Amino acid sequence: MPSETLRRRATPAELRVADRVRLFAAQSLGNVAALGSRLANRGSGASIRGQVLTRIAPDAFRLLLRGRRIASVSGTNGKTTTTHLLAAAVRTGLGADAGRLVTNTDGANLHYGLASALSQAPTADIAVLETDERVVSDMIAHGRPEVLVLLNFSRDQLDRHHEIKALGRSWRAALQRAGQSGPTVIANANDPLVVWAAGTAQTVVWVNTATLWTADAALCPACGSMLTTIDDRWDCPGCELTQPEATWRVDGDAIVLPSGERVTPELRVPGSFNVSNAACALAAAVELGVDVDDALRGMRTVTSPAGRFATTTMHGTTVRLLLAKNPAGWAEALPLAVSDPVILAIDSVAADGKDVSWLWDVDYEQLQGREVIATGPRAQDLAVRLTYAEVDHRVIPDLAAAVAAGGGGTPAPGSPTAAIDTLATYTPFQKLLKMAGLR
Amino acid sequence: MTTNPVEIVLVYQSLLGIYGDRGNATVLVKRLQWRGIEAKLTVVEPGDPVPATGAVYLLGGGEDAAQVSAVRLLTADGNLFKALDDGAVLFAVCAGYQICGNTFTIGERDEVIEGLGVLDVDTRRGSERAVGELLTTWTRPDGTEQLLTGFENHGGFTTLGPGATALARVEIGIGNGVDGTEGAVQGRVIGTYPHGPVLARNAALADHVLSTALDRELQPLERPEIDELHRQRVAFVRKQGLRR
Ligand SMILES: [Zn+2]
């Protein structure tokens, strides 16, 4: 039986007739375009549907958000998985009323991707929405989310790095403007940029995620002083910004609840970083009124969110697909790769980041003793990085050929998946999903 | 002066290291070791004393606030200047290049900050942000020419004074942004904009830095993969440049 909080219904989009007609027409055309895209084998069609939708109804994003109970999930790394975990928790909490939930499972997280997902479920009154960092302030302003999860905020694409501070400022401004009607922010207390960005929110639930990545957090985002770390907690000597006391905490494989009770999430997605994601998802689910046990049961049903961690066979090779978008993502994903050979796929179009200098911030030296198959358009950059790391490698630029070549190898003894681990940046990851028939 | 092993000093990685520039240190150390020359890497973080014994000092890219901190710390420490007087090489990239100059600016209000003053250059906010692949022609001290490639990402444009000479001429990209030049050289200080890291993408420049520091020619290294990357990047940037 869902709690009273979770049972509280909202009424999506009480729209004027004219808006309804316009949205319906836009949606129908968008659906046709999406179908065309699917038939032409150009992906799920979510983006094209959203593009058509927002061209005909530029205010679709705003109209479709209106009146729903929204939980928005953002951050540089882990937002797709966290969104899946939170959606699964809410779905389980809702039980027979699971139809009340809408979510953007395919990771289309810009304005039109969100509009597309919402247009598919006009009556669903609870929306769990993965939200790109650039859309967060619009989401706060137009969606008035109940809950906003801020996971982490590090450099994603090096060529866009200088935008990070401006983005953080836009979040602060949006939270400030929202005031009393702003969201309860579930925020990672270990990330100085997140703590600074959440600083203007009315209500914050801090989660100590026990995360390690600190390379982007040398300077205080508020005053520019050098941050110090005392007893595993960061602090700014130049102003009042300091690691807040958290009510939720990750401790090894366990999540410590505000009551002090320890629960083990026993997730089916690997890696300690996913325990951190689960802690944030759990805190958000509880905020929405989901019972802890229901939330945990739900999160355990998540296996390969939007293809991440999926094991699949193609070109005669069984591979496990791992996405690594940036240095922080590689630091998390690389230790999970245990096979020999390991396939690493690198590209540098806009979605991957055009500057591949980040290759030199990733500890590829840990692969010494195993063979790497370097693939993708920037395989040669990786090859040079591996040469200097003294890691054996072959360069096979074509993705399909690289996967086929991996089939000759054997998974490492004790490998949990008996598959060849294949780590990819964003664009080759999408290509791998398509090759595997997973999207 | 070079001690044995040859010490490569990576200065303030956590302040000036957001664009993979630590790779320049990895490249220099390996290229010495591959030639059988003993080398060691020293990573200096803010708060640590800078060793005065280094053969090569490296500064990388970073944000405005990091530049101000780095100048303050390096000036207070003083050992970098001592090492330069003793003949060490300073190789500085992007934000690191800017702080080597007389002055540079930070923030939306273009506040002028005094640099380390080891390069006779001044940096001011440019008319556009330079983000993209960069291709330049470097004229070596012996007069021969060599193409350099990298990825630039900076908002400042740099004007050279009479004490400094340009490192290279821009073929495609922005570089210093004011006169078709890229980077600056003054004695044993080299400043340049591209990341890549630049020494990973340009082995010839890496060996130039090393032979300057060691005061001798180095044996050539056969590493076809590194030459292939250089060839691919030059071809890519030229093709992209034609479409501009
Ligand atoms: Zn501060």
XYZ file of C-alpha atoms and ligand atoms in Angstrom:
684
model
C 0.000 0.000 0.000
C 1.649 3.259 -1.078
C 2.138 5.881 1.636
C -0.116 8.913 1.836
C 2.603 11.090 0.297
C 2.979 8.770 -2.661
C -0.802 8.423 -3.054
C -1.212 12.188 -3.441
C -2.261 12.673 -7.037
C -1.451 15.591 -9.243
C -3.285 16.669 -12.355
C -1.023 16.897 -15.379
C -1.394 19.755 -17.832
C -4.726 21.421 -17.264
C -4.342 22.950 -20.691
C -6.493 25.339 -22.624
C -8.323 23.649 -25.492
C -6.213 25.475 -28.079
C -2.987 24.237 -26.435
C -4.369 20.710 -26.237
C -5.249 20.665 -29.931
C -1.871 22.115 -30.886
C 0.021 19.620 -28.716
C -2.037 16.730 -30.055
C -1.305 17.718 -33.670
C 2.393 18.176 -32.914
C 2.494 14.853 -31.108
C 0.833 12.991 -33.965
C 3.284 14.415 -36.487
C 6.117 13.690 -34.088
C 4.993 10.085 -33.768
C 4.967 9.706 -37.533
C 8.492 11.116 -37.707
C 9.622 8.817 -34.882
C 8.148 5.796 -36.639
C 9.977 6.828 -39.828
C 13.211 7.105 -37.862
C 12.721 3.661 -36.344
C 11.888 2.098 -39.717
C 14.964 3.744 -41.219
C 16.895 2.176 -38.334
C 18.072 5.535 -37.011
C 17.487 4.933 -33.327
C 14.517 4.985 -30.987
C 12.959 8.079 -32.539
C 12.666 9.906 -29.208
C 14.855 12.793 -30.315
C 13.180 13.230 -33.693
C 9.726 13.075 -32.084
C 10.782 15.743 -29.636
C 12.270 17.916 -32.363
C 9.055 17.865 -34.396
C 7.015 18.413 -31.248
C 8.973 21.454 -30.121
C 9.072 22.944 -33.609
C 5.290 22.941 -33.839
C 4.707 23.663 -30.173
C 7.787 25.546 -28.908
C 6.235 25.676 -25.443
C 5.631 21.878 -25.347
C 8.353 21.375 -22.719
C 6.684 23.857 -20.386
C 3.109 22.713 -21.099
C 3.864 19.017 -20.687
C 5.656 19.516 -17.363
C 2.797 21.493 -15.901
C 0.835 19.958 -13.061
C 2.914 16.823 -12.618
C 4.825 15.687 -9.552
C 8.395 15.739 -10.836
C 11.642 14.248 -9.630
C 14.518 15.553 -11.755
C 17.927 13.865 -11.775
C 21.048 15.667 -12.968
C 24.832 15.582 -12.695
C 27.778 14.805 -14.915
C 28.063 11.088 -14.248
C 25.470 8.477 -13.334
C 22.258 10.339 -14.115
C 20.886 7.688 -16.481
C 21.469 4.849 -14.014
C 20.190 6.909 -11.079
C 17.051 7.832 -13.025
C 16.430 4.147 -13.748
C 17.004 3.240 -10.081
C 14.655 5.984 -8.856
C 11.979 5.148 -11.447
C 12.132 1.467 -10.488
C 11.834 2.388 -6.809
C 8.793 4.583 -7.454
C 7.218 1.977 -9.760
C 7.482 -0.676 -7.058
C 6.150 1.761 -4.485
C 3.135 2.495 -6.658
C 2.360 -1.197 -7.121
C -0.914 -1.514 -9.040
C -0.812 2.223 -9.785
C 2.490 1.985 -11.671
C 0.785 3.564 -14.675
C 0.995 6.885 -12.833
C 4.740 6.961 -13.590
C 6.447 8.388 -16.663
C 10.228 8.480 -17.162
C 12.710 9.096 -19.994
C 14.426 5.708 -19.973
C 16.399 6.229 -23.163
C 18.518 9.041 -21.752
C 17.107 11.732 -24.092
C 17.489 14.475 -21.495
C 17.339 17.813 -23.335
C 14.171 19.894 -23.781
C 12.843 17.915 -26.734
C 13.778 14.519 -25.294
C 11.872 15.370 -22.128
C 8.898 16.712 -24.086
C 8.894 13.546 -26.167
C 8.806 11.264 -23.106
C 6.071 13.293 -21.401
C 3.948 13.437 -24.551
C 3.845 9.637 -24.528
C 2.141 9.563 -21.130
C -0.342 12.458 -20.945
C -2.108 11.136 -17.845
C 0.897 9.985 -15.805
C 1.101 12.362 -12.844
C 4.510 11.342 -11.494
C 7.545 12.012 -13.692
C 11.075 10.831 -12.940
C 13.202 12.748 -15.404
C 16.866 12.508 -16.253
C 17.774 16.135 -16.941
C 20.840 17.478 -18.725
C 22.837 19.981 -16.664
C 21.983 22.693 -19.195
C 18.230 22.140 -18.703
C 18.219 22.117 -14.895
C 17.415 25.820 -14.456
C 14.515 25.621 -16.956
C 13.308 22.479 -15.199
C 13.293 24.315 -11.865
C 11.519 27.329 -13.357
C 8.865 25.561 -15.449
C 8.512 22.097 -13.891
C 8.621 23.138 -10.228
C 10.006 19.677 -9.362
C 9.287 18.275 -5.914
C 12.695 16.637 -5.820
C 15.935 17.530 -7.607
C 18.829 15.063 -7.388
C 22.286 16.598 -7.976
C 24.809 13.775 -8.231
C 28.099 15.426 -9.117
C 29.386 18.212 -11.254
C 32.743 17.686 -12.897
C 34.224 18.495 -16.251
C 32.411 16.474 -18.823
C 33.745 17.598 -22.129
C 37.039 19.442 -21.927
C 36.189 21.812 -24.760
C 33.162 22.949 -22.747
C 34.875 23.059 -19.374
C 34.751 26.840 -19.061
C 30.930 26.640 -19.047
C 30.783 24.752 -15.752
C 30.899 27.734 -13.403
C 28.261 29.546 -15.469
C 26.001 26.489 -15.267
C 26.455 26.281 -11.517
C 25.524 29.958 -11.250
C 22.365 29.347 -13.321
C 21.296 26.559 -10.927
C 21.853 28.838 -7.943
C 19.848 31.615 -9.564
C 16.975 29.281 -10.489
C 16.824 27.793 -6.967
C 16.937 31.280 -5.493
C 14.069 32.481 -7.698
C 11.993 29.376 -6.926
C 12.251 30.167 -3.212
C 9.610 28.399 -1.108
C 8.161 26.622 -4.125
C 11.567 25.220 -5.078
C 12.475 21.534 -4.944
C 13.887 19.523 -2.094
C 17.397 19.015 -3.392
C 19.031 15.628 -2.814
C 22.684 16.604 -3.088
C 26.056 14.907 -3.008
C 27.846 16.440 -0.022
C 31.244 15.208 -1.279
C 31.201 17.438 -4.351
C 32.098 21.109 -3.632
C 30.531 22.320 -6.878
C 27.236 20.587 -6.074
C 27.269 21.937 -2.517
C 27.886 25.461 -3.807
C 25.222 25.125 -6.521
C 22.635 23.786 -4.061
C 23.459 26.561 -1.599
C 20.455 28.706 -2.527
C 17.876 25.905 -2.207
C 15.253 26.130 0.546
C 15.617 22.474 1.536
C 18.579 20.191 0.956
C 18.985 16.541 1.926
C 22.728 15.871 1.958
C 24.089 12.471 0.978
C 27.651 11.505 1.828
C 28.360 9.396 -1.253
C 31.880 8.387 -0.169
C 33.053 9.216 -3.681
C 36.707 9.559 -4.607
C 37.017 11.798 -7.646
C 38.592 15.061 -6.478
C 40.647 16.210 -9.454
C 38.132 18.878 -10.413
C 37.650 20.223 -6.953
C 40.932 21.905 -6.090
C 39.480 25.386 -5.882
C 36.500 26.752 -3.979
C 33.706 27.535 -6.463
C 32.537 30.388 -4.238
C 35.752 32.306 -3.528
C 38.575 30.638 -5.476
C 40.635 29.639 -2.426
C 42.354 26.286 -2.429
C 40.223 23.669 -0.735
C 41.715 21.585 2.033
C 40.776 18.103 3.190
C 40.663 17.291 6.881
C 39.587 13.821 8.079
C 38.075 12.938 4.677
C 36.048 16.133 4.626
C 36.730 19.056 2.343
C 36.710 22.621 3.594
C 37.328 26.092 2.215
C 39.696 28.139 4.375
C 38.665 31.316 2.508
C 34.903 31.359 3.065
C 32.129 29.482 4.840
C 31.749 26.747 2.198
C 32.462 23.379 3.784
C 31.351 19.774 3.417
C 27.892 19.662 4.993
C 26.858 17.116 7.593
C 24.975 14.420 5.682
C 21.818 12.626 6.814
C 22.306 9.767 4.331
C 25.652 8.034 4.041
C 27.356 5.382 1.931
C 29.545 3.023 3.931
C 31.209 0.371 1.793
C 28.477 -1.754 0.223
C 25.860 -0.347 2.582
C 23.669 2.718 2.735
C 23.158 4.214 6.189
C 19.670 5.714 6.534
C 18.948 8.894 8.528
C 17.663 6.605 11.321
C 21.103 4.989 11.527
C 19.813 1.728 10.077
C 22.125 0.104 7.506
C 20.697 -1.425 4.350
C 22.604 -3.210 1.599
C 21.192 -2.353 -1.821
C 22.504 -5.593 -3.462
C 22.250 -3.991 -6.858
C 22.529 -5.824 -10.148
C 24.530 -2.950 -11.640
C 28.232 -3.159 -10.709
C 30.637 -0.724 -9.091
C 30.829 1.221 -5.849
C 29.806 4.376 -7.735
C 26.423 2.755 -8.324
C 25.986 2.286 -4.568
C 26.472 6.063 -4.347
C 23.904 6.556 -7.114
C 21.529 4.203 -5.302
C 21.905 6.167 -2.061
C 20.816 9.336 -3.864
C 17.961 7.493 -5.603
C 16.828 5.994 -2.299
C 16.838 9.361 -0.545
C 14.811 10.808 -3.445
C 12.354 7.893 -3.414
C 11.767 8.297 0.325
C 11.186 12.022 -0.233
C 8.472 11.111 -2.749
C 6.864 8.814 -0.184
C 8.221 5.423 -1.266
C 8.873 2.933 1.514
C 12.575 1.942 1.902
C 11.905 -1.770 1.354
C 9.798 -1.106 -1.749
C 12.496 1.199 -3.087
C 15.242 -1.383 -2.572
C 13.141 -4.137 -4.157
C 12.538 -1.893 -7.144
C 16.174 -0.870 -7.539
C 17.206 -4.541 -7.596
C 15.241 -5.018 -10.818
C 17.556 -2.617 -12.685
C 20.162 -4.514 -14.732
C 21.315 -2.508 -17.755
C 19.955 1.040 -17.763
C 19.910 2.333 -21.362
C 22.323 -0.464 -22.275
C 24.963 0.314 -19.664
C 26.536 -2.901 -18.272
C 24.556 -4.979 -20.794
C 26.089 -8.282 -21.854
C 25.376 -9.190 -25.458
C 26.791 -11.290 -28.279
C 27.668 -9.800 -31.661
C 30.156 -10.573 -34.417
C 30.860 -13.839 -32.632
C 32.018 -12.142 -29.448
C 30.208 -11.867 -26.120
C 30.835 -8.363 -24.845
C 29.875 -6.389 -21.764
C 29.182 -2.767 -22.625
C 30.526 -0.063 -20.329
C 30.083 3.666 -20.925
C 32.837 6.070 -19.885
C 32.235 9.658 -20.892
C 34.983 11.574 -19.111
C 37.955 11.092 -16.774
C 35.708 10.591 -13.736
C 33.664 8.044 -15.678
C 36.798 6.183 -16.808
C 38.155 6.165 -13.255
C 34.940 4.407 -12.234
C 34.525 2.052 -15.178
C 38.095 0.970 -15.944
C 38.561 -1.093 -12.759
C 35.376 -3.011 -13.702
C 37.004 -4.159 -16.946
C 38.618 -7.493 -16.157
C 38.768 -9.341 -19.481
C 41.795 -9.934 -21.711
C 41.695 -8.383 -24.244
C 39.813 -5.250 -23.272
C 38.198 -3.252 -26.073
C 38.395 0.555 -25.741
C 36.453 2.723 -28.203
C 37.189 6.461 -28.524
C 35.530 9.165 -30.573
C 35.634 12.975 -30.465
C 32.479 14.354 -32.037
C 30.574 16.968 -30.024
C 28.834 14.451 -27.743
C 32.162 12.876 -26.775
C 34.022 16.153 -26.399
C 36.219 17.308 -29.265
C 39.366 17.471 -27.161
C 40.736 14.028 -26.243
C 43.454 15.370 -23.922
C 41.533 13.686 -21.091
C 43.069 10.368 -22.243
C 46.154 11.451 -20.309
C 44.197 11.897 -17.070
C 43.025 8.286 -17.100
C 45.190 5.674 -15.418
C 45.491 3.249 -18.368
C 48.690 1.968 -16.745
C 46.427 -0.353 -14.696
C 45.892 -2.407 -17.892
C 49.584 -3.419 -18.093
C 49.894 -7.169 -18.663
C 46.696 -7.374 -20.714
C 46.033 -6.535 -24.326
C 43.905 -3.589 -25.436
C 42.086 -3.442 -28.755
C 41.943 0.286 -29.544
C 39.052 1.267 -31.784
C 36.960 4.222 -32.925
C 37.924 7.355 -34.869
C 40.464 8.427 -32.227
C 41.996 4.962 -31.754
C 45.419 6.345 -32.732
C 45.358 8.897 -29.890
C 44.583 6.037 -27.518
C 47.360 3.952 -29.074
C 49.915 6.668 -28.311
C 48.579 6.964 -24.765
C 48.919 3.175 -24.355
C 52.424 3.237 -25.871
C 53.499 5.684 -23.179
C 51.642 3.599 -20.555
C 53.498 0.511 -21.844
C 50.280 -1.417 -22.401
C 50.183 -3.940 -25.286
C 47.633 -3.024 -27.899
C 46.329 -3.405 -31.425
C 44.654 -0.611 -33.402
C 41.489 -1.693 -35.248
C 39.644 1.533 -36.116
C 36.449 -0.187 -37.327
C 34.176 -0.942 -34.367
C 32.645 -4.146 -35.749
C 36.067 -5.507 -36.720
C 37.395 -4.688 -33.256
C 34.527 -6.557 -31.590
C 35.070 -9.535 -33.893
C 38.800 -9.510 -33.052
C 37.988 -9.553 -29.330
C 36.374 -12.967 -29.762
C 39.753 -14.676 -29.889
C 40.405 -13.727 -26.285
C 39.260 -15.181 -23.020
C 37.553 -13.485 -20.127
C 39.791 -13.161 -17.096
C 39.477 -15.952 -14.533
C 36.808 -15.015 -12.053
C 35.215 -12.583 -14.477
C 31.647 -12.077 -13.326
C 30.307 -11.965 -16.862
C 32.497 -14.259 -18.973
C 32.465 -11.467 -21.534
C 34.986 -9.198 -23.235
C 34.688 -5.835 -21.511
C 34.122 -3.045 -23.996
C 34.457 0.528 -22.740
C 33.342 3.319 -24.996
C 32.864 7.063 -25.067
C 29.348 8.300 -25.825
C 29.152 8.015 -29.624
C 30.764 4.564 -30.068
C 28.652 3.367 -27.122
C 25.490 4.315 -29.029
C 26.867 2.532 -32.121
C 27.561 -0.591 -30.059
C 23.998 -0.549 -28.711
C 22.674 -0.298 -32.238
C 24.956 -3.106 -33.441
C 23.683 -5.248 -30.574
C 20.059 -4.420 -31.360
C 19.663 -2.793 -27.944
C 18.276 0.465 -29.315
C 72.870 21.895 -14.785
C 71.425 18.402 -14.911
C 71.559 15.948 -12.109
C 71.302 12.207 -12.441
C 68.549 11.006 -12.726
C 67.082 13.772 -14.871
C 64.236 15.310 -12.882
C 61.014 16.343 -14.618
C 58.896 18.541 -12.339
C 55.142 18.723 -12.844
C 54.098 21.905 -11.066
C 50.731 22.175 -9.286
C 48.864 19.424 -11.133
C 45.658 19.995 -9.141
C 45.642 23.718 -10.018
C 46.946 23.642 -13.566
C 46.050 20.206 -14.821
C 42.494 20.130 -16.079
C 43.347 19.490 -19.725
C 45.483 16.367 -19.580
C 48.703 18.347 -19.495
C 50.207 15.895 -17.010
C 50.712 13.815 -20.146
C 53.561 16.154 -21.110
C 55.432 14.937 -18.021
C 54.718 11.276 -18.816
C 56.018 11.805 -22.357
C 59.266 13.479 -21.274
C 60.054 10.850 -18.631
C 59.368 7.940 -21.011
C 61.347 9.422 -23.892
C 64.368 9.659 -21.605
C 63.885 6.147 -20.211
C 63.415 4.654 -23.692
C 66.858 6.035 -24.522
C 68.358 4.494 -21.408
C 68.645 7.813 -19.605
C 67.610 7.686 -15.971
C 64.673 9.978 -15.300
C 62.298 10.717 -12.487
C 59.008 12.547 -12.217
C 58.361 14.892 -9.313
C 54.779 16.078 -8.874
C 54.567 19.248 -6.796
C 51.226 20.176 -5.279
C 50.291 23.515 -3.692
C 51.831 23.612 -0.237
C 54.828 21.459 -1.231
C 58.167 23.187 -1.816
C 59.200 23.313 -5.489
C 62.528 21.484 -5.943
C 65.344 23.635 -7.330
C 66.992 20.582 -8.908
C 64.697 19.966 -11.887
C 65.837 19.808 -15.494
C 62.388 20.568 -16.915
C 59.445 22.288 -15.202
C 55.928 21.923 -16.581
C 52.890 24.172 -16.177
C 49.483 23.241 -17.631
C 46.046 24.668 -18.291
C 43.554 25.805 -15.681
C 41.007 28.357 -14.599
C 41.418 32.030 -13.724
C 41.456 31.523 -9.964
C 44.030 28.744 -10.354
C 46.295 31.092 -12.314
C 46.253 33.667 -9.522
C 47.014 31.021 -6.871
C 49.828 29.528 -8.952
C 51.541 32.906 -9.464
C 51.278 33.706 -5.767
C 52.648 30.316 -4.678
C 55.477 30.184 -7.221
C 56.578 33.734 -6.390
C 56.578 33.009 -2.654
C 58.450 29.717 -3.176
C 61.113 31.190 -5.465
C 62.777 27.904 -6.445
C 61.445 27.899 -10.003
C 63.318 31.157 -10.650
C 66.486 29.709 -9.089
C 66.241 26.639 -11.286
C 65.753 28.787 -14.404
C 68.869 30.787 -13.476
C 70.711 27.462 -13.230
C 69.676 26.491 -16.763
C 66.465 24.528 -16.332
C 63.789 24.519 -19.043
C 60.258 25.752 -18.328
C 57.590 24.415 -20.676
C 54.204 26.053 -20.085
C 50.851 25.387 -21.747
C 47.772 27.603 -22.075
C 46.944 29.150 -18.668
C 50.469 28.165 -17.628
C 51.850 30.040 -20.656
C 49.808 33.136 -19.762
C 51.093 33.281 -16.173
C 54.702 33.196 -17.427
C 54.118 36.624 -18.988
C 54.302 40.147 -17.577
C 50.535 40.447 -17.151
C 47.297 38.620 -17.882
C 43.638 39.266 -17.090
C 40.990 37.279 -15.252
C 37.236 37.374 -14.771
C 34.401 39.176 -16.497
C 35.856 42.539 -15.450
C 39.284 41.785 -16.975
C 41.212 42.381 -13.801
C 44.930 42.729 -14.678
C 47.191 40.333 -12.766
C 50.993 40.396 -12.693
C 52.567 37.192 -13.997
C 55.889 35.508 -13.293
C 57.648 37.786 -15.798
C 59.797 35.070 -17.363
C 58.319 35.650 -20.824
C 58.022 39.149 -22.299
C 54.362 38.716 -23.237
C 51.047 40.212 -22.132
C 47.671 38.518 -22.386
C 44.278 40.218 -22.683
C 40.790 38.884 -23.339
C 40.451 38.122 -27.064
C 37.689 39.011 -29.506
C 36.479 35.396 -29.487
C 37.143 32.246 -27.510
C 39.640 30.027 -29.320
C 38.346 26.454 -29.161
C 39.412 23.851 -31.689
C 42.208 22.026 -33.460
C 45.332 24.080 -34.083
C 48.001 23.567 -36.751
C 51.221 25.594 -36.708
C 54.665 25.612 -38.292
C 57.513 25.660 -35.822
C 60.924 26.861 -36.940
C 63.581 24.981 -35.019
C 66.707 26.775 -33.775
C 68.611 25.237 -36.728
C 66.152 26.801 -39.186
C 64.315 23.610 -40.205
C 60.544 23.586 -40.054
C 58.178 21.169 -38.340
C 54.371 21.052 -38.156
C 52.824 21.069 -34.681
C 49.258 20.039 -33.851
C 47.124 20.352 -30.752
C 43.787 21.456 -29.374
C 43.486 25.030 -28.177
C 40.910 26.309 -25.701
C 41.523 29.802 -24.369
C 39.860 33.185 -24.055
C 43.056 35.268 -23.853
C 45.073 36.659 -26.771
C 48.797 37.151 -26.257
C 51.031 39.973 -27.517
C 54.787 39.421 -27.658
C 57.209 42.083 -26.436
C 60.750 42.569 -27.819
C 62.238 40.106 -25.309
C 60.302 37.102 -26.618
C 60.112 35.439 -30.012
C 57.197 33.430 -31.378
C 57.391 29.644 -31.131
C 55.464 29.002 -34.363
C 53.297 30.471 -37.164
C 49.602 29.585 -37.266
C 48.394 27.674 -40.322
C 44.936 26.774 -38.973
C 43.451 28.018 -35.700
C 43.971 31.074 -33.481
C 47.186 30.723 -31.442
C 48.344 34.014 -29.905
C 45.404 35.594 -31.702
C 46.973 38.930 -32.625
C 49.556 38.508 -35.385
C 49.408 34.978 -36.783
C 51.967 33.689 -34.307
C 51.670 30.926 -31.713
C 53.449 30.627 -28.384
C 56.601 32.348 -27.208
C 60.227 31.502 -26.469
C 62.647 33.413 -24.300
C 65.899 31.734 -23.339
C 64.894 28.365 -21.925
C 61.269 29.277 -21.298
C 58.740 28.007 -23.861
C 55.052 28.921 -23.748
C 52.387 27.498 -26.059
C 48.590 27.277 -26.263
C 47.757 23.758 -27.490
C 46.797 20.833 -25.291
C 46.776 17.356 -26.717
C 48.857 16.979 -24.627
C 51.073 18.860 -27.041
C 54.221 16.826 -26.379
C 52.343 13.556 -26.930
C 51.162 14.758 -30.309
C 54.509 16.327 -31.276
C 57.454 14.088 -30.453
C 59.892 16.485 -32.148
C 58.949 19.266 -29.751
C 59.279 16.890 -26.783
C 62.791 15.954 -27.877
C 63.657 19.614 -28.407
C 62.664 20.334 -24.800
C 64.800 17.428 -23.582
C 67.872 18.198 -25.653
C 67.708 21.843 -24.565
C 67.570 20.745 -20.933
C 70.413 18.250 -21.359
C 72.499 20.504 -23.619
C 73.040 17.725 -26.131
C 71.535 15.995 -29.123
C 69.471 12.879 -28.422
C 69.342 9.625 -30.360
C 66.263 9.446 -32.596
C 63.515 7.127 -31.334
C 61.657 4.776 -33.674
C 58.020 4.932 -32.589
C 55.913 4.604 -35.764
C 52.640 4.856 -33.807
C 53.500 8.328 -32.584
C 54.470 9.464 -36.103
C 51.201 7.990 -37.393
C 49.165 10.030 -34.884
C 51.002 13.185 -35.970
C 50.307 12.391 -39.623
C 46.595 11.691 -38.919
C 46.077 14.867 -36.929
C 47.804 17.091 -39.508
C 45.653 15.537 -42.258
C 42.474 15.931 -40.203
C 43.086 19.559 -39.264
C 43.973 20.525 -42.842
C 40.832 18.868 -44.172
C 38.730 20.555 -41.509
C 40.514 23.868 -42.187
C 39.567 23.747 -45.857
C 35.914 23.552 -44.890
C 36.039 26.678 -42.711
Zn 35.592 29.545 -0.464
